[in-house]
Tab-separated table of C-alpha atoms and ligand atoms in Angstrom:
chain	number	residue	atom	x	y	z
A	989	UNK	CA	-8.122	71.848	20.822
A	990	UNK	CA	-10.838	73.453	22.557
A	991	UNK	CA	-13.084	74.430	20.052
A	992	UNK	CA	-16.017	72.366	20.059
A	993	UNK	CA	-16.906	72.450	16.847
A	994	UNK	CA	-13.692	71.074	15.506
A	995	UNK	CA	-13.463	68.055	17.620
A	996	UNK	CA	-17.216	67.109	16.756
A	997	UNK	CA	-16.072	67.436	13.024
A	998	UNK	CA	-13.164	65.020	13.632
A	999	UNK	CA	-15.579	62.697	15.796
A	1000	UNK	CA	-17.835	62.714	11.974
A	1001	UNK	CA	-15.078	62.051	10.038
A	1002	UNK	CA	-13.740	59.471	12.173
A	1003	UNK	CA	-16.935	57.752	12.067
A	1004	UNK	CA	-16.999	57.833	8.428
A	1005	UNK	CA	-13.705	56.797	7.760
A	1006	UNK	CA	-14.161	54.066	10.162
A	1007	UNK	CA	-17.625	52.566	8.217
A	1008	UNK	CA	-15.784	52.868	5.072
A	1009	UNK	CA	-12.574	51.001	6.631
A	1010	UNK	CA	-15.293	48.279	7.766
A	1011	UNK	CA	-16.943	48.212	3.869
A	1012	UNK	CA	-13.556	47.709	2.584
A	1013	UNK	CA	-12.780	45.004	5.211
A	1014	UNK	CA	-16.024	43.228	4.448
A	1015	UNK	CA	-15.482	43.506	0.975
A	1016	UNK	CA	-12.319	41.493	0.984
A	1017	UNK	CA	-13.390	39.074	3.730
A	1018	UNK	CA	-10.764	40.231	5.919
A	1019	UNK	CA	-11.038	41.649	9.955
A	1020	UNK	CA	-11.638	44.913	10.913
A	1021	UNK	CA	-8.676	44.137	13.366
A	1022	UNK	CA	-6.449	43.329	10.477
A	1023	UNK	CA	-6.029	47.320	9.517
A	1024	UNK	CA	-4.705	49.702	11.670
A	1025	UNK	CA	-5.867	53.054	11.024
A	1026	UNK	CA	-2.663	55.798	11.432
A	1027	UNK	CA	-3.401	59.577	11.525
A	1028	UNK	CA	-1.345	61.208	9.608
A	1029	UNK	CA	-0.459	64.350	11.889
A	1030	UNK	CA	1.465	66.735	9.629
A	1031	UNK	CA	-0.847	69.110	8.756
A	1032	UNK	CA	-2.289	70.067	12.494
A	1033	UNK	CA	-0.544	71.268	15.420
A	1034	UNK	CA	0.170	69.683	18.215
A	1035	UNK	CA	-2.584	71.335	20.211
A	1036	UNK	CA	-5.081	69.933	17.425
A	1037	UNK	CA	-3.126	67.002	17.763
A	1038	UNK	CA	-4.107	66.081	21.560
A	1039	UNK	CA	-7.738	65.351	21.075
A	1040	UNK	CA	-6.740	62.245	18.661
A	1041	UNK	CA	-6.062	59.423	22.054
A	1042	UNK	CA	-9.359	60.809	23.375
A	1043	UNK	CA	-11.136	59.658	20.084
A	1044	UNK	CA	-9.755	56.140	20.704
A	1045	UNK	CA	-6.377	57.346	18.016
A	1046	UNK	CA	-3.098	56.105	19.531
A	1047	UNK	CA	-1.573	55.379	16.278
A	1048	UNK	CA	-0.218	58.864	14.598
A	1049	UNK	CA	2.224	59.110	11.913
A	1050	UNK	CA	4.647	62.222	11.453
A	1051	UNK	CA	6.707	62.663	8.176
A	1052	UNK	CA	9.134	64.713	9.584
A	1053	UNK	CA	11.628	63.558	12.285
A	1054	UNK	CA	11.378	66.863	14.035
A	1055	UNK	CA	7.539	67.399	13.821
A	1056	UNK	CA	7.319	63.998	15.485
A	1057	UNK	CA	9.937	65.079	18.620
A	1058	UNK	CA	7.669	68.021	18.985
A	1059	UNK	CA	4.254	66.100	19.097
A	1060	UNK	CA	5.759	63.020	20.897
A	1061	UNK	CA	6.759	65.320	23.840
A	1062	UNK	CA	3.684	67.205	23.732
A	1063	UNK	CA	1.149	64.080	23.615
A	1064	UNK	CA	0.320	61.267	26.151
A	1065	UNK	CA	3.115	58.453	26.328
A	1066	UNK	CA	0.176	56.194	24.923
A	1067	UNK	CA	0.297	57.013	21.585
A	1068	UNK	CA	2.335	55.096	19.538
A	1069	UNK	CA	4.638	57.063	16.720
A	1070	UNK	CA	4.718	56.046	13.269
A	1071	UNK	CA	7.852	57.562	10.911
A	1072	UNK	CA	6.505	57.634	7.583
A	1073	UNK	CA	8.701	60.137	5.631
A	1074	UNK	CA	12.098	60.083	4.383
A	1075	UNK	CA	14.857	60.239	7.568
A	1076	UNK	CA	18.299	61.842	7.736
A	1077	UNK	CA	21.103	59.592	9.197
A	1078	UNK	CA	21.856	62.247	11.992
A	1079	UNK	CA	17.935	62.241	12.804
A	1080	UNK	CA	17.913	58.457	13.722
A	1081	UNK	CA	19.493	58.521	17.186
A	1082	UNK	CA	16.607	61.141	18.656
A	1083	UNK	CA	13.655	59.560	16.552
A	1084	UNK	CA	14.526	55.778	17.605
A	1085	UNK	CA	13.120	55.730	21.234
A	1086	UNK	CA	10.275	57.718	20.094
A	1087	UNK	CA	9.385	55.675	17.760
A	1088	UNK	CA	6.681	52.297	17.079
A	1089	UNK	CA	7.542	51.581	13.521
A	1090	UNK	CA	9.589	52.804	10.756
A	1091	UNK	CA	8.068	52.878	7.615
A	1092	UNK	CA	10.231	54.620	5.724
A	1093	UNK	CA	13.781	52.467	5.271
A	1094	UNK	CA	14.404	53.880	1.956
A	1095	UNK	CA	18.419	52.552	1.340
A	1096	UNK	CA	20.525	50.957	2.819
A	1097	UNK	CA	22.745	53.262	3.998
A	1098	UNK	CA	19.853	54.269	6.114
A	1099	UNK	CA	19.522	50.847	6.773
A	1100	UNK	CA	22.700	50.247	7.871
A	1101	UNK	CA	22.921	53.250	10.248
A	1102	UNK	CA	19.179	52.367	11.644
A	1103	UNK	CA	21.198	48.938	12.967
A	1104	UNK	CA	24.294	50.995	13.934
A	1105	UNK	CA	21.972	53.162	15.973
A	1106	UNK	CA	19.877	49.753	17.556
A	1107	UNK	CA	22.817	48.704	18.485
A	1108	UNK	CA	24.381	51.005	19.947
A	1109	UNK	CA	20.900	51.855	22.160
A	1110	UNK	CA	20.452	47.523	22.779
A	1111	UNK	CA	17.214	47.516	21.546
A	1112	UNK	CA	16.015	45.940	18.418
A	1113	UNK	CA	13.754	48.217	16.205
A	1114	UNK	CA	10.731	47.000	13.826
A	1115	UNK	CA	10.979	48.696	10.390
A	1116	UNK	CA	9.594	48.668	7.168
A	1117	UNK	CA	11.198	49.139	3.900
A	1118	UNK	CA	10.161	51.631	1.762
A	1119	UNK	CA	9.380	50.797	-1.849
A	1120	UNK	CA	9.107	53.282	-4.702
A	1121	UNK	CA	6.576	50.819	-6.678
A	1122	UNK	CA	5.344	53.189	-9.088
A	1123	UNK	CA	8.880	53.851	-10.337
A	1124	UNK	CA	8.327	58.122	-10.054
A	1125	UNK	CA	11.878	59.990	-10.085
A	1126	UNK	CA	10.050	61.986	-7.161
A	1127	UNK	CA	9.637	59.093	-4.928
A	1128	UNK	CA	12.168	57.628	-2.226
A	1129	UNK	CA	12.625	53.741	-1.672
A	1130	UNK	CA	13.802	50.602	-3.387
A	1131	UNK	CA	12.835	50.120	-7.277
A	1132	UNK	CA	10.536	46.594	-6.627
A	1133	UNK	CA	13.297	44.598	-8.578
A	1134	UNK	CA	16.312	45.670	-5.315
A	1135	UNK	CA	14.296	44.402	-2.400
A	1136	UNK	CA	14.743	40.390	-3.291
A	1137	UNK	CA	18.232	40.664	-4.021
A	1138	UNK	CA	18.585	42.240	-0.124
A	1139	UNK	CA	17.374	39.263	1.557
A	1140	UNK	CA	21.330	38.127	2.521
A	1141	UNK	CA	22.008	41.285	3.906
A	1142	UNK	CA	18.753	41.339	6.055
A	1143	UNK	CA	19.117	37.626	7.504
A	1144	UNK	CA	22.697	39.505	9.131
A	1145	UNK	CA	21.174	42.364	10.883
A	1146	UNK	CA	20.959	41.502	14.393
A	1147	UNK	CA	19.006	44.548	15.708
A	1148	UNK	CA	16.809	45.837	12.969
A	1149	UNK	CA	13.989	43.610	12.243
A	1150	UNK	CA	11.902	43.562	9.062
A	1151	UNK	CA	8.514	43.881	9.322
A	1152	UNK	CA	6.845	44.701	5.833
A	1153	UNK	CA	6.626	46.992	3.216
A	1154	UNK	CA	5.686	50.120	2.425
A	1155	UNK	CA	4.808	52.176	-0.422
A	1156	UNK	CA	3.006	55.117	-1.850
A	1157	UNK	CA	0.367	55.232	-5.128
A	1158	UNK	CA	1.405	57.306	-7.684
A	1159	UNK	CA	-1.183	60.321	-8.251
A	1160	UNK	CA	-3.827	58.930	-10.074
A	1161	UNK	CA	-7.798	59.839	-11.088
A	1162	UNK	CA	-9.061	57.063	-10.147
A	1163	UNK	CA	-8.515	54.658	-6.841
A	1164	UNK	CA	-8.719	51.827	-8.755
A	1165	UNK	CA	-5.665	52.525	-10.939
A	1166	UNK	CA	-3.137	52.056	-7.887
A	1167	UNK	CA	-4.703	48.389	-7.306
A	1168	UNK	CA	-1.598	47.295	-9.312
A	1169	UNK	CA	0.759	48.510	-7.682
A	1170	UNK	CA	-0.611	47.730	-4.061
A	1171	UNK	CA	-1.205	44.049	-5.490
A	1172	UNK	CA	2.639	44.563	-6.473
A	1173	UNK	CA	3.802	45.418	-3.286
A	1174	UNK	CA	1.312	42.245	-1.848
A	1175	UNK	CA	3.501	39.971	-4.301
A	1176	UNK	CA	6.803	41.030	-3.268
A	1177	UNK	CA	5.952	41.222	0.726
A	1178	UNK	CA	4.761	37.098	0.337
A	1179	UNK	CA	7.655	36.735	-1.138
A	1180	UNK	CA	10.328	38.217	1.838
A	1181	UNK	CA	8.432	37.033	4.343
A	1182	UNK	CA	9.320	33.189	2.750
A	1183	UNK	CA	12.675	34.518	2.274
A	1184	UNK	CA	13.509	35.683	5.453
A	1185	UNK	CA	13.757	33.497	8.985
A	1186	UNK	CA	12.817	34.447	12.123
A	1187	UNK	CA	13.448	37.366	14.228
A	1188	UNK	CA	12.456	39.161	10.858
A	1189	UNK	CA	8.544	38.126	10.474
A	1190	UNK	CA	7.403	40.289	7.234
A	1191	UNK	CA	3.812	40.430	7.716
A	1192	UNK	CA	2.953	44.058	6.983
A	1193	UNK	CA	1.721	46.345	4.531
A	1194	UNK	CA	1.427	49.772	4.688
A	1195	UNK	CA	-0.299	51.504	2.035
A	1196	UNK	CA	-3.437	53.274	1.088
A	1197	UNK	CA	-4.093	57.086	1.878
A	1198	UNK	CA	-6.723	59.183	2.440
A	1199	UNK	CA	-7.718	59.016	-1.839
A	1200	UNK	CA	-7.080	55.216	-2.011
A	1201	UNK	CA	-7.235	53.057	1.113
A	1202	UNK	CA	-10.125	51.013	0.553
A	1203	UNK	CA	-8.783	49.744	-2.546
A	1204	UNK	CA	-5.586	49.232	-0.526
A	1205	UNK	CA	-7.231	47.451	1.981
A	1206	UNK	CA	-8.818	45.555	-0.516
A	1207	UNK	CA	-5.373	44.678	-1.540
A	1208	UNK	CA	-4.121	43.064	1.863
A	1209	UNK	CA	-2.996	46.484	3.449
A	1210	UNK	CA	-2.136	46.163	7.358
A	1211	UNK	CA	-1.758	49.962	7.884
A	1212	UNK	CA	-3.112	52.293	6.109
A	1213	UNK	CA	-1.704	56.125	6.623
A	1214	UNK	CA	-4.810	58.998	6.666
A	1215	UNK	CA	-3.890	62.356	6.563
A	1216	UNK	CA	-6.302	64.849	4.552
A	1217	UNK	CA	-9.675	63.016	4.743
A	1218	UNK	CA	-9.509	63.558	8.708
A	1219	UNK	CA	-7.834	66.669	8.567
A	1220	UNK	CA	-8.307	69.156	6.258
A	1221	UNK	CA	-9.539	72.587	7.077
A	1222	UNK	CA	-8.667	72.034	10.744
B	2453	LIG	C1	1.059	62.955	4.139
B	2453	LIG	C2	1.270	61.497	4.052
B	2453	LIG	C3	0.187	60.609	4.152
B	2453	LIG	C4	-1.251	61.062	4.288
B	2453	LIG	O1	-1.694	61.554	3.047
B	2453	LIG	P1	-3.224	61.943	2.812
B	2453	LIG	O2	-3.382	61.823	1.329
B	2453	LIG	O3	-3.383	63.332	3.303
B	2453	LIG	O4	-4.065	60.971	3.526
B	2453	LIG	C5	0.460	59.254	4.099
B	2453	LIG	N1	1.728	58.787	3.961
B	2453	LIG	C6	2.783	59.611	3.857
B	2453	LIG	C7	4.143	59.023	3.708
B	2453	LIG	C8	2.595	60.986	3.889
B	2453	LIG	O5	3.656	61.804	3.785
């Protein structure tokens, strides 16, 4: 990006989101180190893109397998790819060594090919399962009441290791009505991560976007996934 302008604009907003990350923080008594903030890429190219690891962002998301390929291969090795959006078996093997984190472990079919895949690479890879908490027909993941009932098959993967959950607010008017569903999602992570031994360690939370995050920070969220409130217009 070489328009001045545009990175100063991003430099605002990134100052802005990062005093209201530290209000929402202080709010709940918890450490600013305690949220990572990913930039949610989608909606900027990859030239836009490049300017993030010189504001101090290494952690980008992509929702799109492909979209990510393209930016990982144009951007530093630094940065550190997050797959947030739904994932096509036959996308898996390319997006793997790419990849940080996977959010977005929406079945188990797709769990069960992400271990193939580990496997078959010898390298164990950190996910997160993806739960459809507010129940929309829209939404991918596991309905709330499928993810305890999966704790035998997770204590026999030997490659894919469960690190949290993950979920998205249903559209709402106000922030405050998805604080239900992120407490939810709070509930049900305490409870895997007593469930399930070591190398799994379930510790993470991914939710809040760019029109709820403090609330979802208020609510014990680990990562919280900002597309529009950096990025839109540019
Ligand atoms: C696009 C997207 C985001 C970012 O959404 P904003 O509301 O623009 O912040 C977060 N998570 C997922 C899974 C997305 O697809």
């Amino acid at each position: 990006m070489s328009d001045p302008s545009a990175r100063e604009l991003l430099r605002q907003r990134l100052d802005s989101v990062e005093s209201r990350i530290r209000a929402a923080c202080g709010r709940a008594g918890r450490p600013r180190a305690d949220v990572t903030l990913i930039a949610v890429t989608k909606t900027i190219s990859a030239a836009t893109a490049q300017v993030l690891p010189e504001l101090g962002l290494l952690d980008l998301g992509e929702s799109r397998p492909q979209e990510l390929w393209t930016k990982a291969a144009a951007l530093p090795a630094t940065v550190r790819w997050h797959m947030i959006g739904h994932m096509q078996r036959n996308k898996i093997e390319r997006t793997l060594p790419l990849t940080q984190l996977i959010h977005s472990v929406d079945s188990i079919r797709l769990l069960v090919a992400v271990e193939a895949a580990a496997a078959q690479r010898g390298q164990a890879v950190d996910v997160l399962l993806e739960v459809n908490a507010s129940g929309e027909a829209s939404k991918h993941g596991f309905a709330p009441a499928d993810v305890q009932p999966l704790t035998e098959q997770l204590r026999a993967l030997a490659w894919v290791r469960v690190r949290g959950l993950m979920t998205m607010a249903a559209p709402a008017d106000e922030p405050e009505q998805c604080r239900p569903t992120f407490a939810a999602l709070r509930q049900l992570r305490d409870r895997l991560h007593a469930d399930l031994p070591a190398p799994h360690h379930v510790t993470h939370l991914s939710m809040g976007m760019s029109d709820d995050f403090e609330i979802a920070i208020e609510e014990g969220s680990t990562l919280i996934r900002l597309g529009s409130v950096l990025f839109q217009g540019l």
